[in-house]
Amino acid sequence: MSENPTIAFLGLGHMGGPMAVNLVNAGYSVAGYDVVPAALEAAQAHGVPVAGSPAEAVAGAGVVLTMFPSGQHVLDAYRGVNGTPGLLTDAAPGTMFLDCSTINVDEAREAATLAIAAGHRSVDAPVSGGVVGAEAGTLTFMVGGEADDFEAVRPLLEVMGKRVVHCGGHGGGQAAKICNNLILGVSMIAVSEAFVLGEKLGLTHQALFDVASAASGQCWALTTNCPVPGPVPSSPANRDYQPGFAGALMAKDLKLALNALQSTGVAARLGPLASEIYDTFAAEGGAGRDFSGIITDIRDKSDSDRSQA
Ligand code: NAD
């Protein structure tokens, strides 16, 4: 891989679009592609050169970067569907396959196996930081793959992010991502239950915040993404739970964590419950709301007649 490779960037959605723009602005030669014409046109309007087909995007590319909704999308695109050649066939031997989508650990390992069997290199590098981080170039990348492949992709990840962490072999990036979001999902539910309990017991939000944020209950769900309005003015609770980090994405990530908990046989109880809780939240109108909106669910489903205030 050359020091300044051409990048085929496939998947120009909410995240991929601005990430591709940042690569272009940093001087990389990019060929963007998306199956949805509107996404392609939006990226083009922001200065991303686009291709007419996946094969055209991949021709001459040193890196094939994918930013897709799911692992099935990644595997289908790599292998090709309905007899059409996939990206692994389209790309020249030795191409770096860099998948930044959030997918199952097993799927990431399968994607790496397929890429390597086809004579390519492979790295998984899911992100955190959301659309705001994608636009600002401040994402965190969690990277799985061989050490020399990590070093090869690090410069371009540093264009799109401010933190790039090598988490181990293939699938290691996905593993770190879902473990982190397992903590996040469970802790947001715990913080929300505590605030609703505090309301029932006559505590003000500010009093509970002032104590817990400086005590052993301190966590990101409380101090940065506080689920009640007031104590943290920048939290989504102050803007009617506009995301932020949408409930649908939390439900997705917890499902990936659940799959990994089950396939590894971990005796987890809170993870599966958190996955169920966020599935319900997403299905009952929370999909497009910030995941901290779970507190309104807990409050609404609580017994309105009983309190000790
Ligand atoms: P998105 O749905 O907005 O974008 C995905 C894009 O991929 C779509 O435009 C879709 O048309 C395109 N696509 C699907 N299959 C394709 C193919 N074969 N070829 C070309 N394009 C194809 O999703 P997003 O919000 O950008 O998220 C992308 C990934 O990043 C997901 O895996 C998500 O879990 C992860 N993620 C998202 C966020 C966030 O805040 N949105 C944060 C962290 C991680």
PDB file of C-alpha atoms in Angstrom, residues 44 90 93 100 119 126 134 138 161 204 210-211 214 217 248 261-262 271 273:
ATOM      1  CA  GLN A  44     -20.633  14.762  -4.626  1.00  0.00           C
ATOM      2  CA  ASP A  90     -12.992  -6.291  -8.364  1.00  0.00           C
ATOM      3  CA  PRO A  93      -4.405  -8.232  -5.321  1.00  0.00           C
ATOM      4  CA  CYS A 100     -15.572   0.810   9.549  1.00  0.00           C
ATOM      5  CA  GLY A 119      -5.109 -12.197  -1.605  1.00  0.00           C
ATOM      6  CA  PRO A 126     -15.593   0.579  13.868  1.00  0.00           C
ATOM      7  CA  ALA A 134     -17.627  12.169  11.663  1.00  0.00           C
ATOM      8  CA  THR A 138     -12.885  13.558  15.881  1.00  0.00           C
ATOM      9  CA  GLY A 161     -10.564  10.650  13.979  1.00  0.00           C
ATOM     10  CA  THR A 204     -34.297  17.110  43.025  1.00  0.00           C
ATOM     11  CA  ASP A 210     -24.368  16.851  42.553  1.00  0.00           C
ATOM     12  CA  VAL A 211     -23.903  13.801  44.761  1.00  0.00           C
ATOM     13  CA  ALA A 214     -18.790  13.325  42.453  1.00  0.00           C
ATOM     14  CA  GLY A 217     -22.092   6.467  40.742  1.00  0.00           C
ATOM     15  CA  ALA A 248     -32.100   2.371  17.180  1.00  0.00           C
ATOM     16  CA  LEU A 261     -22.418 -12.976  24.906  1.00  0.00           C
ATOM     17  CA  GLN A 262     -24.370 -15.982  23.666  1.00  0.00           C
ATOM     18  CA  GLY A 271     -26.587  -7.318  28.914  1.00  0.00           C
ATOM     19  CA  LEU A 273     -31.945  -7.435  29.663  1.00  0.00           C
TER      20      LEU A 273
END
